[in-house]
PDB file of C-alpha atoms in Angstrom:
ATOM      1  CA  UNK A   1     -78.493 -50.818   4.446  1.00  0.00           C
ATOM      2  CA  UNK A   2     -76.684 -48.401   2.503  1.00  0.00           C
ATOM      3  CA  UNK A   3     -73.170 -47.454   4.223  1.00  0.00           C
ATOM      4  CA  UNK A   4     -72.103 -45.518   0.773  1.00  0.00           C
ATOM      5  CA  UNK A   5     -72.130 -41.606   1.717  1.00  0.00           C
ATOM      6  CA  UNK A   6     -74.196 -40.326  -0.755  1.00  0.00           C
ATOM      7  CA  UNK A   7     -71.878 -36.760  -2.429  1.00  0.00           C
ATOM      8  CA  UNK A   8     -74.615 -36.569  -5.556  1.00  0.00           C
ATOM      9  CA  UNK A   9     -76.975 -34.348  -3.445  1.00  0.00           C
ATOM     10  CA  UNK A  10     -75.418 -31.492  -1.414  1.00  0.00           C
ATOM     11  CA  UNK A  11     -77.283 -30.341   1.652  1.00  0.00           C
ATOM     12  CA  UNK A  12     -79.681 -27.303   1.837  1.00  0.00           C
ATOM     13  CA  UNK A  13     -78.372 -26.126   5.292  1.00  0.00           C
ATOM     14  CA  UNK A  14     -74.812 -26.262   4.274  1.00  0.00           C
ATOM     15  CA  UNK A  15     -75.345 -24.235   0.714  1.00  0.00           C
ATOM     16  CA  UNK A  16     -76.941 -21.802   2.628  1.00  0.00           C
ATOM     17  CA  UNK A  17     -74.328 -21.070   4.597  1.00  0.00           C
ATOM     18  CA  UNK A  18     -72.366 -20.872   2.060  1.00  0.00           C
ATOM     19  CA  UNK A  19     -74.282 -18.258  -0.232  1.00  0.00           C
ATOM     20  CA  UNK A  20     -74.433 -16.203   2.673  1.00  0.00           C
ATOM     21  CA  UNK A  21     -70.996 -16.058   3.239  1.00  0.00           C
ATOM     22  CA  UNK A  22     -69.948 -15.733   0.040  1.00  0.00           C
ATOM     23  CA  UNK A  23     -72.715 -12.728  -0.319  1.00  0.00           C
ATOM     24  CA  UNK A  24     -70.560 -11.125   2.686  1.00  0.00           C
ATOM     25  CA  UNK A  25     -67.341 -11.523   0.970  1.00  0.00           C
ATOM     26  CA  UNK A  26     -69.215  -9.513  -2.038  1.00  0.00           C
ATOM     27  CA  UNK A  27     -70.272  -7.035  -0.006  1.00  0.00           C
ATOM     28  CA  UNK A  28     -66.490  -6.591   2.047  1.00  0.00           C
ATOM     29  CA  UNK A  29     -65.174  -6.659  -1.424  1.00  0.00           C
ATOM     30  CA  UNK A  30     -67.579  -4.227  -2.949  1.00  0.00           C
ATOM     31  CA  UNK A  31     -66.880  -1.586  -0.128  1.00  0.00           C
ATOM     32  CA  UNK A  32     -63.145  -2.162  -0.512  1.00  0.00           C
ATOM     33  CA  UNK A  33     -63.651  -1.089  -4.055  1.00  0.00           C
ATOM     34  CA  UNK A  34     -65.315   1.709  -3.548  1.00  0.00           C
ATOM     35  CA  UNK A  35     -63.110   3.036  -0.961  1.00  0.00           C
ATOM     36  CA  UNK A  36     -59.981   2.868  -3.039  1.00  0.00           C
ATOM     37  CA  UNK A  37     -62.162   4.327  -5.799  1.00  0.00           C
ATOM     38  CA  UNK A  38     -62.390   7.229  -3.704  1.00  0.00           C
ATOM     39  CA  UNK A  39     -58.749   7.456  -2.336  1.00  0.00           C
ATOM     40  CA  UNK A  40     -57.847   7.410  -5.761  1.00  0.00           C
ATOM     41  CA  UNK A  41     -60.453  10.200  -6.697  1.00  0.00           C
ATOM     42  CA  UNK A  42     -59.362  12.048  -3.779  1.00  0.00           C
ATOM     43  CA  UNK A  43     -55.662  11.787  -4.080  1.00  0.00           C
ATOM     44  CA  UNK A  44     -55.497  12.364  -7.720  1.00  0.00           C
ATOM     45  CA  UNK A  45     -52.490  12.797  -9.390  1.00  0.00           C
ATOM     46  CA  UNK A  46     -50.630  12.850  -6.179  1.00  0.00           C
ATOM     47  CA  UNK A  47     -49.862   9.309  -5.403  1.00  0.00           C
ATOM     48  CA  UNK A  48     -46.880   9.164  -7.667  1.00  0.00           C
ATOM     49  CA  UNK A  49     -45.953  12.876  -6.448  1.00  0.00           C
ATOM     50  CA  UNK A  50     -46.073  11.001  -2.840  1.00  0.00           C
ATOM     51  CA  UNK A  51     -43.916   7.555  -3.874  1.00  0.00           C
ATOM     52  CA  UNK A  52     -41.810  10.178  -6.026  1.00  0.00           C
ATOM     53  CA  UNK A  53     -40.881  12.067  -2.972  1.00  0.00           C
ATOM     54  CA  UNK A  54     -40.555   9.018  -0.894  1.00  0.00           C
ATOM     55  CA  UNK A  55     -37.808   7.858  -2.860  1.00  0.00           C
ATOM     56  CA  UNK A  56     -36.151  11.364  -3.329  1.00  0.00           C
ATOM     57  CA  UNK A  57     -36.145  10.925   0.472  1.00  0.00           C
ATOM     58  CA  UNK A  58     -34.370   7.626   0.800  1.00  0.00           C
ATOM     59  CA  UNK A  59     -31.882   8.544  -1.285  1.00  0.00           C
ATOM     60  CA  UNK A  60     -31.116  11.645   0.859  1.00  0.00           C
ATOM     61  CA  UNK A  61     -31.017   9.792   3.457  1.00  0.00           C
ATOM     62  CA  UNK A  62     -28.876   7.203   2.157  1.00  0.00           C
ATOM     63  CA  UNK A  63     -26.498  10.067   1.374  1.00  0.00           C
ATOM     64  CA  UNK A  64     -26.590  11.464   4.752  1.00  0.00           C
ATOM     65  CA  UNK A  65     -25.479   8.073   6.164  1.00  0.00           C
ATOM     66  CA  UNK A  66     -22.484   7.378   3.550  1.00  0.00           C
ATOM     67  CA  UNK A  67     -21.520  10.889   4.764  1.00  0.00           C
ATOM     68  CA  UNK A  68     -21.416  10.064   8.370  1.00  0.00           C
ATOM     69  CA  UNK A  69     -20.090   7.042   8.109  1.00  0.00           C
ATOM     70  CA  UNK A  70     -17.220   8.609   5.641  1.00  0.00           C
ATOM     71  CA  UNK A  71     -16.683  11.236   9.104  1.00  0.00           C
ATOM     72  CA  UNK A  72     -16.698   8.081  10.886  1.00  0.00           C
ATOM     73  CA  UNK A  73     -14.112   6.272   8.935  1.00  0.00           C
ATOM     74  CA  UNK A  74     -11.886   9.481   8.799  1.00  0.00           C
ATOM     75  CA  UNK A  75     -12.262  10.880  12.611  1.00  0.00           C
ATOM     76  CA  UNK A  76     -11.242   6.826  13.172  1.00  0.00           C
ATOM     77  CA  UNK A  77      -8.147   7.002  11.068  1.00  0.00           C
ATOM     78  CA  UNK A  78      -7.014  10.208  12.664  1.00  0.00           C
ATOM     79  CA  UNK A  79      -7.455   8.547  16.532  1.00  0.00           C
ATOM     80  CA  UNK A  80      -5.371   5.446  15.280  1.00  0.00           C
ATOM     81  CA  UNK A  81      -2.579   7.956  13.892  1.00  0.00           C
ATOM     82  CA  UNK A  82      -2.665   9.802  17.219  1.00  0.00           C
ATOM     83  CA  UNK A  83      -2.734   6.618  19.224  1.00  0.00           C
ATOM     84  CA  UNK A  84       0.343   5.673  17.375  1.00  0.00           C
ATOM     85  CA  UNK A  85       1.926   9.318  17.729  1.00  0.00           C
ATOM     86  CA  UNK A  86       0.956   8.795  21.883  1.00  0.00           C
ATOM     87  CA  UNK A  87       2.630   5.380  21.474  1.00  0.00           C
ATOM     88  CA  UNK A  88       6.105   6.933  19.992  1.00  0.00           C
ATOM     89  CA  UNK A  89       6.172   9.818  22.410  1.00  0.00           C
ATOM     90  CA  UNK A  90       5.638   7.454  25.651  1.00  0.00           C
ATOM     91  CA  UNK A  91       8.157   4.848  24.338  1.00  0.00           C
ATOM     92  CA  UNK A  92      10.702   7.330  23.975  1.00  0.00           C
ATOM     93  CA  UNK A  93      10.233   8.836  27.563  1.00  0.00           C
ATOM     94  CA  UNK A  94      10.686   5.208  29.115  1.00  0.00           C
ATOM     95  CA  UNK A  95      13.875   5.314  30.538  1.00  0.00           C
ATOM     96  CA  UNK A  96      14.825   8.971  30.609  1.00  0.00           C
ATOM     97  CA  UNK A  97      15.531  10.953  33.916  1.00  0.00           C
ATOM     98  CA  UNK A  98      11.876  12.727  34.633  1.00  0.00           C
ATOM     99  CA  UNK A  99      14.214  15.435  35.946  1.00  0.00           C
TER     100      UNK A  99
END
């Protein structure tokens, strides 16, 4: 009685399943390649232009945020200044006769 598994001979059922899986994956890969090629033909040189436009838009948005942040910083400084002035005025009024 031999208890050692026979690793030298592949099983036919597993080979046919593996082969079918490989064929299916190959068909999928070829389909994706065909779609990519069709998209490249459709877009022509526009893909680079889209990427360039996207980068420009990102710069514009980033600059816009920087401007808004600058305005908020200026507004915050102005509010701090006004609050300090209010505190000074209220401090000067403390103890004075309201009449």
